[in-house]
PDB file of C-alpha atoms in Angstrom:
ATOM      1  CA  MET A   1      -3.271  -1.175 -40.888  1.00 52.00           C
ATOM      2  CA  SER A   2       0.148   0.159 -41.837  1.00 52.00           C
ATOM      3  CA  MET A   3       3.136  -1.141 -39.963  1.00 54.00           C
ATOM      4  CA  PRO A   4       5.977   1.194 -38.974  1.00 49.00           C
ATOM      5  CA  GLN A   5       8.808   0.619 -41.448  1.00 54.00           C
ATOM      6  CA  THR A   6      11.755   2.572 -40.057  1.00 57.00           C
ATOM      7  CA  PRO A   7      13.191   2.480 -36.554  1.00 50.00           C
ATOM      8  CA  THR A   8      12.011   6.058 -36.045  1.00 60.00           C
ATOM      9  CA  ASP A   9       8.354   5.110 -36.653  1.00 83.00           C
ATOM     10  CA  LYS A  10       7.351   4.113 -33.128  1.00 89.00           C
ATOM     11  CA  PRO A  11       4.134   2.162 -32.655  1.00 92.00           C
ATOM     12  CA  GLY A  12       1.494   3.890 -30.533  1.00 93.00           C
ATOM     13  CA  MET A  13       1.615   1.229 -27.836  1.00 94.00           C
ATOM     14  CA  PHE A  14       5.398   1.622 -27.592  1.00 94.00           C
ATOM     15  CA  THR A  15       5.037   5.380 -27.113  1.00 94.00           C
ATOM     16  CA  ALA A  16       2.309   4.822 -24.526  1.00 95.00           C
ATOM     17  CA  LEU A  17       4.583   2.347 -22.747  1.00 96.00           C
ATOM     18  CA  SER A  18       7.480   4.802 -22.590  1.00 95.00           C
ATOM     19  CA  VAL A  19       5.280   7.654 -21.296  1.00 96.00           C
ATOM     20  CA  ALA A  20       3.553   5.398 -18.746  1.00 96.00           C
ATOM     21  CA  THR A  21       6.925   4.159 -17.489  1.00 96.00           C
ATOM     22  CA  LEU A  22       8.172   7.730 -17.115  1.00 97.00           C
ATOM     23  CA  VAL A  23       5.047   8.814 -15.220  1.00 96.00           C
ATOM     24  CA  SER A  24       5.224   5.721 -13.010  1.00 96.00           C
ATOM     25  CA  GLY A  25       8.863   6.502 -12.228  1.00 96.00           C
ATOM     26  CA  ILE A  26       8.027  10.043 -11.166  1.00 96.00           C
ATOM     27  CA  ILE A  27       5.116   8.815  -9.033  1.00 95.00           C
ATOM     28  CA  ASN A  28       7.290   6.127  -7.415  1.00 94.00           C
ATOM     29  CA  ILE A  29      10.011   8.622  -6.510  1.00 95.00           C
ATOM     30  CA  LEU A  30       7.528  11.056  -4.978  1.00 95.00           C
ATOM     31  CA  TYR A  31       5.588   8.281  -3.221  1.00 93.00           C
ATOM     32  CA  GLY A  32       8.709   6.621  -1.813  1.00 91.00           C
ATOM     33  CA  LEU A  33      10.133   9.855  -0.478  1.00 91.00           C
ATOM     34  CA  THR A  34       6.769  10.914   0.990  1.00 91.00           C
ATOM     35  CA  LEU A  35       6.232   7.509   2.586  1.00 88.00           C
ATOM     36  CA  THR A  36       9.717   7.437   4.074  1.00 87.00           C
ATOM     37  CA  GLY A  37       9.536  11.038   5.274  1.00 88.00           C
ATOM     38  CA  GLY A  38       6.099  10.517   6.802  1.00 89.00           C
ATOM     39  CA  ILE A  39       7.165   7.431   8.718  1.00 87.00           C
ATOM     40  CA  VAL A  40      10.418   8.991   9.942  1.00 85.00           C
ATOM     41  CA  ILE A  41       8.756  12.255  11.008  1.00 88.00           C
ATOM     42  CA  GLY A  42       5.660  10.507  12.383  1.00 87.00           C
ATOM     43  CA  THR A  43       7.718   8.294  14.671  1.00 88.00           C
ATOM     44  CA  ILE A  44      10.129  11.065  15.692  1.00 85.00           C
ATOM     45  CA  GLY A  45      13.047   9.365  13.993  1.00 80.00           C
ATOM     46  CA  LEU A  46      12.422   5.790  15.131  1.00 83.00           C
ATOM     47  CA  GLY A  47      10.935   4.961  11.730  1.00 80.00           C
ATOM     48  CA  LEU A  48      14.375   5.435  10.215  1.00 82.00           C
ATOM     49  CA  ILE A  49      14.753   1.703  10.797  1.00 84.00           C
ATOM     50  CA  CYS A  50      12.014   1.173   8.166  1.00 79.00           C
ATOM     51  CA  ALA A  51      13.681   3.492   5.640  1.00 80.00           C
ATOM     52  CA  PRO A  52      15.371   0.697   3.643  1.00 83.00           C
ATOM     53  CA  VAL A  53      11.943  -0.833   2.949  1.00 82.00           C
ATOM     54  CA  THR A  54       9.998   2.374   2.353  1.00 83.00           C
ATOM     55  CA  ILE A  55      12.639   3.885   0.050  1.00 87.00           C
ATOM     56  CA  LEU A  56      12.336   0.967  -2.428  1.00 89.00           C
ATOM     57  CA  PRO A  57       9.672   2.697  -4.594  1.00 91.00           C
ATOM     58  CA  SER A  58      12.087   5.614  -5.054  1.00 93.00           C
ATOM     59  CA  VAL A  59      14.866   3.313  -6.202  1.00 94.00           C
ATOM     60  CA  LEU A  60      12.484   1.622  -8.649  1.00 94.00           C
ATOM     61  CA  GLY A  61      11.386   5.082  -9.815  1.00 95.00           C
ATOM     62  CA  ILE A  62      14.961   5.951 -10.737  1.00 97.00           C
ATOM     63  CA  PHE A  63      15.289   2.742 -12.775  1.00 97.00           C
ATOM     64  CA  GLU A  64      11.947   3.441 -14.464  1.00 96.00           C
ATOM     65  CA  ILE A  65      12.961   6.966 -15.465  1.00 97.00           C
ATOM     66  CA  LEU A  66      16.307   5.780 -16.856  1.00 96.00           C
ATOM     67  CA  TYR A  67      14.543   3.035 -18.841  1.00 96.00           C
ATOM     68  CA  ALA A  68      11.874   5.455 -20.125  1.00 96.00           C
ATOM     69  CA  ILE A  69      14.601   7.831 -21.310  1.00 96.00           C
ATOM     70  CA  LYS A  70      16.138   4.980 -23.317  1.00 95.00           C
ATOM     71  CA  LEU A  71      12.730   4.146 -24.794  1.00 94.00           C
ATOM     72  CA  MET A  72      12.046   7.781 -25.750  1.00 94.00           C
ATOM     73  CA  ALA A  73      15.460   8.384 -27.315  1.00 91.00           C
ATOM     74  CA  ASN A  74      15.423   9.935 -30.755  1.00 88.00           C
ATOM     75  CA  PRO A  75      17.088   8.431 -32.774  1.00 88.00           C
ATOM     76  CA  PRO A  76      16.153   5.117 -31.130  1.00 89.00           C
ATOM     77  CA  ARG A  77      18.807   3.343 -29.099  1.00 89.00           C
ATOM     78  CA  PRO A  78      19.024  -0.434 -28.837  1.00 91.00           C
ATOM     79  CA  VAL A  79      17.082  -1.471 -25.747  1.00 93.00           C
ATOM     80  CA  GLN A  80      15.436  -4.716 -24.683  1.00 93.00           C
ATOM     81  CA  PRO A  81      11.994  -5.101 -23.094  1.00 94.00           C
ATOM     82  CA  SER A  82      12.427  -5.003 -19.318  1.00 94.00           C
ATOM     83  CA  GLN A  83      10.111  -7.539 -17.767  1.00 95.00           C
ATOM     84  CA  ALA A  84      12.016  -7.172 -14.488  1.00 95.00           C
ATOM     85  CA  ILE A  85      10.964  -3.527 -14.160  1.00 96.00           C
ATOM     86  CA  ALA A  86       7.375  -4.449 -15.057  1.00 95.00           C
ATOM     87  CA  ILE A  87       7.300  -7.147 -12.376  1.00 95.00           C
ATOM     88  CA  MET A  88       8.785  -4.791  -9.775  1.00 95.00           C
ATOM     89  CA  GLU A  89       6.108  -2.235 -10.696  1.00 94.00           C
ATOM     90  CA  ILE A  90       3.441  -4.852 -10.028  1.00 95.00           C
ATOM     91  CA  CYS A  91       5.076  -5.640  -6.673  1.00 92.00           C
ATOM     92  CA  CYS A  92       4.607  -1.985  -5.688  1.00 90.00           C
ATOM     93  CA  ILE A  93       1.019  -2.905  -4.846  1.00 92.00           C
ATOM     94  CA  LEU A  94       2.435  -4.340  -1.589  1.00 89.00           C
ATOM     95  CA  LEU A  95       3.393  -0.809  -0.509  1.00 85.00           C
ATOM     96  CA  GLY A  96       0.183   0.756  -1.786  1.00 86.00           C
ATOM     97  CA  GLY A  97       1.367   1.757  -5.265  1.00 87.00           C
ATOM     98  CA  VAL A  98      -1.734   1.184  -7.381  1.00 93.00           C
ATOM     99  CA  ILE A  99      -0.689   3.286 -10.394  1.00 93.00           C
ATOM    100  CA  PRO A 100       2.746   1.638 -10.803  1.00 94.00           C
ATOM    101  CA  ALA A 101       1.078  -1.784 -10.521  1.00 95.00           C
ATOM    102  CA  GLY A 102      -1.265  -0.855 -13.357  1.00 96.00           C
ATOM    103  CA  VAL A 103       1.666   0.377 -15.434  1.00 96.00           C
ATOM    104  CA  GLY A 104       3.491  -2.897 -14.779  1.00 96.00           C
ATOM    105  CA  ILE A 105       0.517  -4.912 -16.025  1.00 97.00           C
ATOM    106  CA  PHE A 106       0.227  -2.634 -19.072  1.00 97.00           C
ATOM    107  CA  ALA A 107       3.963  -3.073 -19.759  1.00 96.00           C
ATOM    108  CA  LEU A 108       3.693  -6.860 -19.751  1.00 96.00           C
ATOM    109  CA  VAL A 109       0.726  -6.655 -22.127  1.00 96.00           C
ATOM    110  CA  ALA A 110       2.601  -4.203 -24.378  1.00 96.00           C
ATOM    111  CA  TYR A 111       5.680  -6.444 -24.497  1.00 95.00           C
ATOM    112  CA  SER A 112       3.524  -9.249 -25.903  1.00 95.00           C
ATOM    113  CA  ASP A 113       1.998  -7.029 -28.633  1.00 95.00           C
ATOM    114  CA  ILE A 114       3.293  -8.017 -32.071  1.00 95.00           C
ATOM    115  CA  THR A 115       3.970  -4.443 -33.263  1.00 94.00           C
ATOM    116  CA  VAL A 116       5.981  -3.694 -30.110  1.00 94.00           C
ATOM    117  CA  LYS A 117       7.920  -6.966 -30.501  1.00 93.00           C
ATOM    118  CA  GLN A 118       8.694  -6.070 -34.119  1.00 93.00           C
ATOM    119  CA  TYR A 119       9.802  -2.569 -33.136  1.00 94.00           C
ATOM    120  CA  PHE A 120      12.141  -3.903 -30.441  1.00 93.00           C
ATOM    121  CA  ALA A 121      13.550  -6.357 -32.998  1.00 92.00           C
ATOM    122  CA  ARG A 122      14.098  -3.526 -35.511  1.00 92.00           C
ATOM    123  CA  ILE A 123      15.873  -1.165 -33.116  1.00 92.00           C
ATOM    124  CA  ASN A 124      18.058  -3.993 -31.844  1.00 88.00           C
ATOM    125  CA  GLY A 125      19.054  -4.985 -35.366  1.00 85.00           C
ATOM    126  CA  SER A 126      17.546  -8.463 -35.303  1.00 71.00           C
ATOM    127  CA  VAL A 127      15.023  -9.769 -37.778  1.00 59.00           C
ATOM    128  CA  MET A 128      11.782 -11.164 -36.475  1.00 55.00           C
TER     129      MET A 128
END
């Protein structure tokens, strides 16, 4: 198995991680806005009190998209693995977000993969 040698040679799992994070971000934004809008409209405005809780997937979605853009940058930009985003994705299961929870689990698995660790080390200029 050949290992990527230059920072531009991204491992397959790293690419899958960046695409999955981007898709999860888009889903979280749409889900959060739909959930918030449905509750507010369904309760004739009284659900606006719940908006700070139901809008959280949208906020996470924005962070996911910004992180995915950094991961997909060409040429690669220095970026660290974000376990915080992965854990917040897993916590989305509390609001019914099954896909983001799966992406969060996949992200934690990908961060522990040796080729992904080596790639992060290479783009950040440290030797592993």
